[in-house]
Amino acid sequence: MGRLRNIGISAHIDSGKTTLTERILFYTGRIHEIHEVRGKDGVGAKMDSMDLEREKGITIQSAATYCTWNGYQVNIIDTPGHVDFTIEVERALRVLDGAILVLCSVGGVQSQSITVDRQMRRYEVPRLAFINKLDRMGADPWKVLNQARAKLRHHSAAVQAPIGLEEEFQGLVDLVKMKAYYFRGSNGEKVVSEEVPANMEDLVAEKRRELIEVVSEVDDKLAEAFLNDEPITPTDLEVNKR
């Protein structure tokens, strides 16, 4: 039981949570092909089991699956995003160890985002926000992060920074490890690690400082190192960001 985790994925409708779940299953080896919502390819996403879900492209009832990662079994519950099915989210939250709140980088924090976050808070479910659709026109993850702080009262900081946005989106910079990651191959299954791009060094330094400032509030040694401008190692951040 010590290596078992129950997580839920919730969002405002059309934020891409079922698509995200499909990618999680693919990259962990649980499934071997990626299919899309609305059954565009004649198959449909694995988590959309009802014909109506595949026809409308929305999740109507919560669906459960699992994957394995680094020796852990992760049970995943994909919950509906439509306001009419809020009770499905409520039921799922009662059994979760943690949750992912998916936010659209274009639409930002929306009405159901607020409702779902309130439910997570009520059941004291630890959560992280995943800002999705960085390749869409109008994507602005920093705006969404500020909305999460203002509208959801999240005391949060980015742990990754995108390399490019919209049509120029290429990959991500890990602000903990200070490495750039690019996803190659037809489905992004080949991960290539490189140094942080030179044109992003200032932005990355700023966002990493924000991350350290937030994380240092939960650890006295880290706070002291931060105030004294001492180097903060990736291990220090990795342990304390949880």
PDB file of C-alpha atoms in Angstrom:
ATOM      1  CA  MET A   1       0.000   0.000   0.000  1.00  0.00           C
ATOM      2  CA  GLY A   2       2.974   2.300   0.515  1.00  0.00           C
ATOM      3  CA  ARG A   3       3.594   2.376  -3.227  1.00  0.00           C
ATOM      4  CA  LEU A   4       0.004   3.067  -4.218  1.00  0.00           C
ATOM      5  CA  ARG A   5      -1.297   6.522  -5.109  1.00  0.00           C
ATOM      6  CA  ASN A   6      -4.841   7.646  -5.948  1.00  0.00           C
ATOM      7  CA  ILE A   7      -5.016  10.848  -7.983  1.00  0.00           C
ATOM      8  CA  GLY A   8      -7.822  12.706  -9.709  1.00  0.00           C
ATOM      9  CA  ILE A   9      -7.758  14.971 -12.742  1.00  0.00           C
ATOM     10  CA  SER A  10     -10.304  17.792 -12.755  1.00  0.00           C
ATOM     11  CA  ALA A  11     -10.908  20.949 -14.770  1.00  0.00           C
ATOM     12  CA  HIS A  12     -13.345  23.329 -16.388  1.00  0.00           C
ATOM     13  CA  ILE A  13     -14.938  21.760 -19.465  1.00  0.00           C
ATOM     14  CA  ASP A  14     -12.708  21.665 -22.587  1.00  0.00           C
ATOM     15  CA  SER A  15      -9.493  22.350 -20.676  1.00  0.00           C
ATOM     16  CA  GLY A  16      -8.013  19.116 -22.019  1.00  0.00           C
ATOM     17  CA  LYS A  17      -7.997  16.826 -18.981  1.00  0.00           C
ATOM     18  CA  THR A  18      -9.110  13.686 -20.854  1.00  0.00           C
ATOM     19  CA  THR A  19      -6.467  14.384 -23.497  1.00  0.00           C
ATOM     20  CA  LEU A  20      -3.926  14.795 -20.678  1.00  0.00           C
ATOM     21  CA  THR A  21      -4.996  11.483 -19.144  1.00  0.00           C
ATOM     22  CA  GLU A  22      -4.584   9.780 -22.521  1.00  0.00           C
ATOM     23  CA  ARG A  23      -1.000  11.091 -22.718  1.00  0.00           C
ATOM     24  CA  ILE A  24      -0.208   9.960 -19.178  1.00  0.00           C
ATOM     25  CA  LEU A  25      -1.347   6.450 -20.057  1.00  0.00           C
ATOM     26  CA  PHE A  26       0.684   6.474 -23.271  1.00  0.00           C
ATOM     27  CA  TYR A  27       3.935   7.799 -21.804  1.00  0.00           C
ATOM     28  CA  THR A  28       3.785   5.369 -18.874  1.00  0.00           C
ATOM     29  CA  GLY A  29       3.283   2.439 -21.272  1.00  0.00           C
ATOM     30  CA  ARG A  30      -0.265   1.660 -20.150  1.00  0.00           C
ATOM     31  CA  ILE A  31      -1.556   2.076 -23.720  1.00  0.00           C
ATOM     32  CA  HIS A  32       0.371   1.876 -26.986  1.00  0.00           C
ATOM     33  CA  GLU A  33      -1.566   4.312 -29.150  1.00  0.00           C
ATOM     34  CA  ILE A  34      -2.944   7.799 -28.563  1.00  0.00           C
ATOM     35  CA  HIS A  35      -6.568   8.376 -29.496  1.00  0.00           C
ATOM     36  CA  GLU A  36      -8.509  11.617 -29.441  1.00  0.00           C
ATOM     37  CA  VAL A  37     -11.729  12.834 -27.841  1.00  0.00           C
ATOM     38  CA  ARG A  38     -14.916  12.934 -29.919  1.00  0.00           C
ATOM     39  CA  GLY A  39     -13.806   9.669 -31.520  1.00  0.00           C
ATOM     40  CA  LYS A  40     -12.274  11.548 -34.451  1.00  0.00           C
ATOM     41  CA  ASP A  41     -10.168   8.519 -35.341  1.00  0.00           C
ATOM     42  CA  GLY A  42     -13.035   6.062 -34.962  1.00  0.00           C
ATOM     43  CA  VAL A  43     -11.738   4.860 -31.585  1.00  0.00           C
ATOM     44  CA  GLY A  44     -11.884   7.743 -29.104  1.00  0.00           C
ATOM     45  CA  ALA A  45      -9.990   8.408 -25.889  1.00  0.00           C
ATOM     46  CA  LYS A  46      -9.654   5.454 -23.530  1.00  0.00           C
ATOM     47  CA  MET A  47     -11.385   7.256 -20.664  1.00  0.00           C
ATOM     48  CA  ASP A  48     -14.469   8.131 -22.747  1.00  0.00           C
ATOM     49  CA  SER A  49     -16.288   4.801 -22.623  1.00  0.00           C
ATOM     50  CA  MET A  50     -19.826   6.048 -23.276  1.00  0.00           C
ATOM     51  CA  ASP A  51     -21.008   6.668 -26.844  1.00  0.00           C
ATOM     52  CA  LEU A  52     -22.396  10.056 -25.820  1.00  0.00           C
ATOM     53  CA  GLU A  53     -19.023  11.072 -24.350  1.00  0.00           C
ATOM     54  CA  ARG A  54     -17.306  10.264 -27.630  1.00  0.00           C
ATOM     55  CA  GLU A  55     -19.971  12.039 -29.624  1.00  0.00           C
ATOM     56  CA  LYS A  56     -19.942  15.240 -27.549  1.00  0.00           C
ATOM     57  CA  GLY A  57     -16.262  15.199 -26.603  1.00  0.00           C
ATOM     58  CA  ILE A  58     -16.980  15.683 -22.878  1.00  0.00           C
ATOM     59  CA  THR A  59     -16.686  13.507 -19.780  1.00  0.00           C
ATOM     60  CA  ILE A  60     -20.085  12.680 -18.283  1.00  0.00           C
ATOM     61  CA  GLN A  61     -19.201  10.201 -15.560  1.00  0.00           C
ATOM     62  CA  SER A  62     -15.965   9.649 -13.671  1.00  0.00           C
ATOM     63  CA  ALA A  63     -13.749   6.943 -15.110  1.00  0.00           C
ATOM     64  CA  ALA A  64     -10.908   5.114 -13.386  1.00  0.00           C
ATOM     65  CA  THR A  65      -7.745   3.538 -14.725  1.00  0.00           C
ATOM     66  CA  TYR A  66      -4.185   2.992 -13.539  1.00  0.00           C
ATOM     67  CA  CYS A  67      -0.573   3.157 -14.650  1.00  0.00           C
ATOM     68  CA  THR A  68       2.812   2.388 -13.115  1.00  0.00           C
ATOM     69  CA  TRP A  69       5.694   4.833 -12.744  1.00  0.00           C
ATOM     70  CA  ASN A  70       9.024   4.437 -10.937  1.00  0.00           C
ATOM     71  CA  GLY A  71       7.757   1.435  -9.008  1.00  0.00           C
ATOM     72  CA  TYR A  72       4.485   3.092  -7.952  1.00  0.00           C
ATOM     73  CA  GLN A  73       0.999   2.090  -9.016  1.00  0.00           C
ATOM     74  CA  VAL A  74      -0.990   5.221  -9.752  1.00  0.00           C
ATOM     75  CA  ASN A  75      -4.773   4.951  -9.828  1.00  0.00           C
ATOM     76  CA  ILE A  76      -6.245   7.769 -11.929  1.00  0.00           C
ATOM     77  CA  ILE A  77      -9.797   9.109 -11.826  1.00  0.00           C
ATOM     78  CA  ASP A  78     -10.797  11.323 -14.761  1.00  0.00           C
ATOM     79  CA  THR A  79     -13.711  13.491 -13.624  1.00  0.00           C
ATOM     80  CA  PRO A  80     -16.284  15.517 -15.614  1.00  0.00           C
ATOM     81  CA  GLY A  81     -15.685  19.212 -16.239  1.00  0.00           C
ATOM     82  CA  HIS A  82     -19.256  20.248 -17.024  1.00  0.00           C
ATOM     83  CA  VAL A  83     -21.114  22.009 -14.224  1.00  0.00           C
ATOM     84  CA  ASP A  84     -24.074  19.615 -14.573  1.00  0.00           C
ATOM     85  CA  PHE A  85     -21.900  16.709 -13.404  1.00  0.00           C
ATOM     86  CA  THR A  86     -20.243  18.363 -10.404  1.00  0.00           C
ATOM     87  CA  ILE A  87     -21.472  15.599  -8.078  1.00  0.00           C
ATOM     88  CA  GLU A  88     -19.171  13.157  -9.908  1.00  0.00           C
ATOM     89  CA  VAL A  89     -16.185  15.279  -8.885  1.00  0.00           C
ATOM     90  CA  GLU A  90     -17.466  15.407  -5.305  1.00  0.00           C
ATOM     91  CA  ARG A  91     -17.621  11.616  -5.095  1.00  0.00           C
ATOM     92  CA  ALA A  92     -14.126  11.154  -6.499  1.00  0.00           C
ATOM     93  CA  LEU A  93     -12.475  13.642  -4.147  1.00  0.00           C
ATOM     94  CA  ARG A  94     -13.401  11.572  -1.091  1.00  0.00           C
ATOM     95  CA  VAL A  95     -10.882   8.844  -1.996  1.00  0.00           C
ATOM     96  CA  LEU A  96      -7.973  10.814  -3.470  1.00  0.00           C
ATOM     97  CA  ASP A  97      -4.428  11.243  -2.175  1.00  0.00           C
ATOM     98  CA  GLY A  98      -3.888  14.190  -4.507  1.00  0.00           C
ATOM     99  CA  ALA A  99      -5.277  15.899  -7.577  1.00  0.00           C
ATOM    100  CA  ILE A 100      -4.301  17.710 -10.762  1.00  0.00           C
ATOM    101  CA  LEU A 101      -6.247  20.867 -11.553  1.00  0.00           C
ATOM    102  CA  VAL A 102      -5.959  21.389 -15.311  1.00  0.00           C
ATOM    103  CA  LEU A 103      -6.082  25.024 -16.418  1.00  0.00           C
ATOM    104  CA  CYS A 104      -6.297  26.197 -20.028  1.00  0.00           C
ATOM    105  CA  SER A 105      -3.462  28.577 -20.930  1.00  0.00           C
ATOM    106  CA  VAL A 106      -5.889  30.518 -23.132  1.00  0.00           C
ATOM    107  CA  GLY A 107      -9.098  30.498 -21.066  1.00  0.00           C
ATOM    108  CA  GLY A 108      -7.307  30.644 -17.714  1.00  0.00           C
ATOM    109  CA  VAL A 109      -9.162  30.161 -14.429  1.00  0.00           C
ATOM    110  CA  GLN A 110     -12.833  29.699 -15.339  1.00  0.00           C
ATOM    111  CA  SER A 111     -16.029  29.179 -13.377  1.00  0.00           C
ATOM    112  CA  GLN A 112     -15.762  25.411 -12.982  1.00  0.00           C
ATOM    113  CA  SER A 113     -12.050  25.738 -12.172  1.00  0.00           C
ATOM    114  CA  ILE A 114     -13.104  27.750  -9.125  1.00  0.00           C
ATOM    115  CA  THR A 115     -15.826  25.246  -8.181  1.00  0.00           C
ATOM    116  CA  VAL A 116     -13.510  22.241  -8.456  1.00  0.00           C
ATOM    117  CA  ASP A 117     -10.745  23.995  -6.506  1.00  0.00           C
ATOM    118  CA  ARG A 118     -13.247  24.837  -3.766  1.00  0.00           C
ATOM    119  CA  GLN A 119     -14.230  21.164  -3.577  1.00  0.00           C
ATOM    120  CA  MET A 120     -10.580  20.109  -3.351  1.00  0.00           C
ATOM    121  CA  ARG A 121     -10.046  22.604  -0.555  1.00  0.00           C
ATOM    122  CA  ARG A 122     -13.114  21.312   1.315  1.00  0.00           C
ATOM    123  CA  TYR A 123     -11.792  17.743   1.279  1.00  0.00           C
ATOM    124  CA  GLU A 124      -8.205  18.889   1.954  1.00  0.00           C
ATOM    125  CA  VAL A 125      -6.908  17.247  -1.210  1.00  0.00           C
ATOM    126  CA  PRO A 126      -3.331  18.326  -2.069  1.00  0.00           C
ATOM    127  CA  ARG A 127      -3.218  19.567  -5.639  1.00  0.00           C
ATOM    128  CA  LEU A 128      -1.027  20.931  -8.351  1.00  0.00           C
ATOM    129  CA  ALA A 129      -2.098  23.053 -11.292  1.00  0.00           C
ATOM    130  CA  PHE A 130      -1.218  21.888 -14.795  1.00  0.00           C
ATOM    131  CA  ILE A 131      -1.391  24.687 -17.368  1.00  0.00           C
ATOM    132  CA  ASN A 132      -2.404  23.078 -20.644  1.00  0.00           C
ATOM    133  CA  LYS A 133      -2.624  24.035 -24.338  1.00  0.00           C
ATOM    134  CA  LEU A 134       0.586  26.056 -24.528  1.00  0.00           C
ATOM    135  CA  ASP A 135       0.596  25.578 -28.296  1.00  0.00           C
ATOM    136  CA  ARG A 136      -2.752  27.332 -28.792  1.00  0.00           C
ATOM    137  CA  MET A 137      -3.180  30.861 -30.100  1.00  0.00           C
ATOM    138  CA  GLY A 138      -3.374  33.309 -27.199  1.00  0.00           C
ATOM    139  CA  ALA A 139      -1.594  31.017 -24.721  1.00  0.00           C
ATOM    140  CA  ASP A 140      -0.288  32.918 -21.685  1.00  0.00           C
ATOM    141  CA  PRO A 141       0.738  30.668 -18.777  1.00  0.00           C
ATOM    142  CA  TRP A 142       2.011  33.571 -16.663  1.00  0.00           C
ATOM    143  CA  LYS A 143      -1.396  35.232 -16.835  1.00  0.00           C
ATOM    144  CA  VAL A 144      -2.989  31.957 -15.733  1.00  0.00           C
ATOM    145  CA  LEU A 145      -0.530  31.609 -12.843  1.00  0.00           C
ATOM    146  CA  ASN A 146      -1.452  35.094 -11.650  1.00  0.00           C
ATOM    147  CA  GLN A 147      -5.153  34.202 -11.934  1.00  0.00           C
ATOM    148  CA  ALA A 148      -4.573  31.091  -9.809  1.00  0.00           C
ATOM    149  CA  ARG A 149      -3.019  33.280  -7.143  1.00  0.00           C
ATOM    150  CA  ALA A 150      -5.765  35.919  -7.295  1.00  0.00           C
ATOM    151  CA  LYS A 151      -8.932  33.914  -7.978  1.00  0.00           C
ATOM    152  CA  LEU A 152      -8.065  30.601  -6.314  1.00  0.00           C
ATOM    153  CA  ARG A 153      -5.875  32.053  -3.552  1.00  0.00           C
ATOM    154  CA  HIS A 154      -3.113  29.611  -4.461  1.00  0.00           C
ATOM    155  CA  HIS A 155       0.259  30.373  -2.917  1.00  0.00           C
ATOM    156  CA  SER A 156       1.955  28.947  -5.975  1.00  0.00           C
ATOM    157  CA  ALA A 157       4.983  29.249  -8.230  1.00  0.00           C
ATOM    158  CA  ALA A 158       5.921  27.723 -11.562  1.00  0.00           C
ATOM    159  CA  VAL A 159       8.179  24.655 -11.551  1.00  0.00           C
ATOM    160  CA  GLN A 160       8.582  24.731 -15.336  1.00  0.00           C
ATOM    161  CA  ALA A 161       8.805  27.446 -17.989  1.00  0.00           C
ATOM    162  CA  PRO A 162       7.730  26.909 -21.603  1.00  0.00           C
ATOM    163  CA  ILE A 163      10.203  27.258 -24.449  1.00  0.00           C
ATOM    164  CA  GLY A 164       8.155  29.327 -26.859  1.00  0.00           C
ATOM    165  CA  LEU A 165       4.378  29.636 -27.033  1.00  0.00           C
ATOM    166  CA  GLU A 166       1.638  29.084 -29.609  1.00  0.00           C
ATOM    167  CA  GLU A 167       3.145  27.900 -32.924  1.00  0.00           C
ATOM    168  CA  GLU A 168       6.657  28.349 -31.520  1.00  0.00           C
ATOM    169  CA  PHE A 169       6.155  26.051 -28.522  1.00  0.00           C
ATOM    170  CA  GLN A 170       9.083  23.604 -28.455  1.00  0.00           C
ATOM    171  CA  GLY A 171       9.555  22.240 -24.956  1.00  0.00           C
ATOM    172  CA  LEU A 172      10.017  23.091 -21.279  1.00  0.00           C
ATOM    173  CA  VAL A 173      12.672  24.278 -18.865  1.00  0.00           C
ATOM    174  CA  ASP A 174      12.713  22.478 -15.506  1.00  0.00           C
ATOM    175  CA  LEU A 175      13.244  25.260 -12.958  1.00  0.00           C
ATOM    176  CA  VAL A 176      14.401  22.764 -10.330  1.00  0.00           C
ATOM    177  CA  LYS A 177      17.029  20.910 -12.372  1.00  0.00           C
ATOM    178  CA  MET A 178      17.743  23.893 -14.653  1.00  0.00           C
ATOM    179  CA  LYS A 179      17.566  21.768 -17.780  1.00  0.00           C
ATOM    180  CA  ALA A 180      15.660  22.242 -21.030  1.00  0.00           C
ATOM    181  CA  TYR A 181      13.587  19.327 -22.325  1.00  0.00           C
ATOM    182  CA  TYR A 182      12.404  18.836 -25.893  1.00  0.00           C
ATOM    183  CA  PHE A 183       9.956  16.156 -26.962  1.00  0.00           C
ATOM    184  CA  ARG A 184      10.784  14.548 -30.301  1.00  0.00           C
ATOM    185  CA  GLY A 185       9.126  11.817 -32.320  1.00  0.00           C
ATOM    186  CA  SER A 186       5.635  11.586 -33.789  1.00  0.00           C
ATOM    187  CA  ASN A 187       4.058  11.560 -30.315  1.00  0.00           C
ATOM    188  CA  GLY A 188       6.757  13.351 -28.343  1.00  0.00           C
ATOM    189  CA  GLU A 189       7.948  10.078 -26.854  1.00  0.00           C
ATOM    190  CA  LYS A 190      11.660  10.866 -27.239  1.00  0.00           C
ATOM    191  CA  VAL A 191      12.824  13.255 -24.517  1.00  0.00           C
ATOM    192  CA  VAL A 192      15.978  15.251 -25.281  1.00  0.00           C
ATOM    193  CA  SER A 193      17.729  17.139 -22.471  1.00  0.00           C
ATOM    194  CA  GLU A 194      19.810  20.240 -23.238  1.00  0.00           C
ATOM    195  CA  GLU A 195      21.093  23.364 -21.544  1.00  0.00           C
ATOM    196  CA  VAL A 196      18.734  26.291 -20.919  1.00  0.00           C
ATOM    197  CA  PRO A 197      18.474  28.429 -24.101  1.00  0.00           C
ATOM    198  CA  ALA A 198      20.561  31.600 -23.873  1.00  0.00           C
ATOM    199  CA  ASN A 199      17.599  33.824 -24.751  1.00  0.00           C
ATOM    200  CA  MET A 200      15.668  32.455 -21.751  1.00  0.00           C
ATOM    201  CA  GLU A 201      18.311  32.790 -19.059  1.00  0.00           C
ATOM    202  CA  ASP A 202      16.906  36.006 -17.548  1.00  0.00           C
ATOM    203  CA  LEU A 203      13.310  34.726 -17.493  1.00  0.00           C
ATOM    204  CA  VAL A 204      14.368  31.368 -16.055  1.00  0.00           C
ATOM    205  CA  ALA A 205      16.446  33.053 -13.337  1.00  0.00           C
ATOM    206  CA  GLU A 206      13.474  35.249 -12.384  1.00  0.00           C
ATOM    207  CA  LYS A 207      10.991  32.356 -12.249  1.00  0.00           C
ATOM    208  CA  ARG A 208      13.396  30.120 -10.346  1.00  0.00           C
ATOM    209  CA  ARG A 209      13.884  32.868  -7.776  1.00  0.00           C
ATOM    210  CA  GLU A 210      10.087  33.082  -7.375  1.00  0.00           C
ATOM    211  CA  LEU A 211       9.978  29.309  -6.861  1.00  0.00           C
ATOM    212  CA  ILE A 212      12.752  29.393  -4.261  1.00  0.00           C
ATOM    213  CA  GLU A 213      11.051  32.273  -2.451  1.00  0.00           C
ATOM    214  CA  VAL A 214       7.776  30.332  -2.184  1.00  0.00           C
ATOM    215  CA  VAL A 215       9.405  27.038  -1.193  1.00  0.00           C
ATOM    216  CA  SER A 216      11.704  28.668   1.368  1.00  0.00           C
ATOM    217  CA  GLU A 217       8.658  29.607   3.437  1.00  0.00           C
ATOM    218  CA  VAL A 218       8.263  25.961   4.491  1.00  0.00           C
ATOM    219  CA  ASP A 219      11.902  25.268   5.405  1.00  0.00           C
ATOM    220  CA  ASP A 220      14.047  27.389   7.723  1.00  0.00           C
ATOM    221  CA  LYS A 221      17.391  26.232   6.293  1.00  0.00           C
ATOM    222  CA  LEU A 222      16.261  26.976   2.756  1.00  0.00           C
ATOM    223  CA  ALA A 223      14.949  30.377   3.858  1.00  0.00           C
ATOM    224  CA  GLU A 224      18.291  31.213   5.467  1.00  0.00           C
ATOM    225  CA  ALA A 225      20.173  30.170   2.336  1.00  0.00           C
ATOM    226  CA  PHE A 226      17.808  32.245   0.194  1.00  0.00           C
ATOM    227  CA  LEU A 227      18.194  35.364   2.352  1.00  0.00           C
ATOM    228  CA  ASN A 228      21.991  34.993   2.325  1.00  0.00           C
ATOM    229  CA  ASP A 229      22.069  34.488  -1.463  1.00  0.00           C
ATOM    230  CA  GLU A 230      23.633  31.064  -1.016  1.00  0.00           C
ATOM    231  CA  PRO A 231      23.343  28.479  -3.811  1.00  0.00           C
ATOM    232  CA  ILE A 232      20.155  26.389  -3.720  1.00  0.00           C
ATOM    233  CA  THR A 233      20.659  22.873  -5.050  1.00  0.00           C
ATOM    234  CA  PRO A 234      18.074  20.936  -7.077  1.00  0.00           C
ATOM    235  CA  THR A 235      17.894  18.430  -4.209  1.00  0.00           C
ATOM    236  CA  ASP A 236      16.985  21.190  -1.739  1.00  0.00           C
ATOM    237  CA  LEU A 237      14.135  22.312  -3.981  1.00  0.00           C
ATOM    238  CA  GLU A 238      12.973  18.808  -4.852  1.00  0.00           C
ATOM    239  CA  VAL A 239      12.584  17.822  -1.211  1.00  0.00           C
ATOM    240  CA  ASN A 240      10.877  21.008  -0.047  1.00  0.00           C
ATOM    241  CA  LYS A 241       8.573  21.833  -2.960  1.00  0.00           C
ATOM    242  CA  ARG A 242       6.267  18.990  -1.898  1.00  0.00           C
TER     243      ARG A 242
END
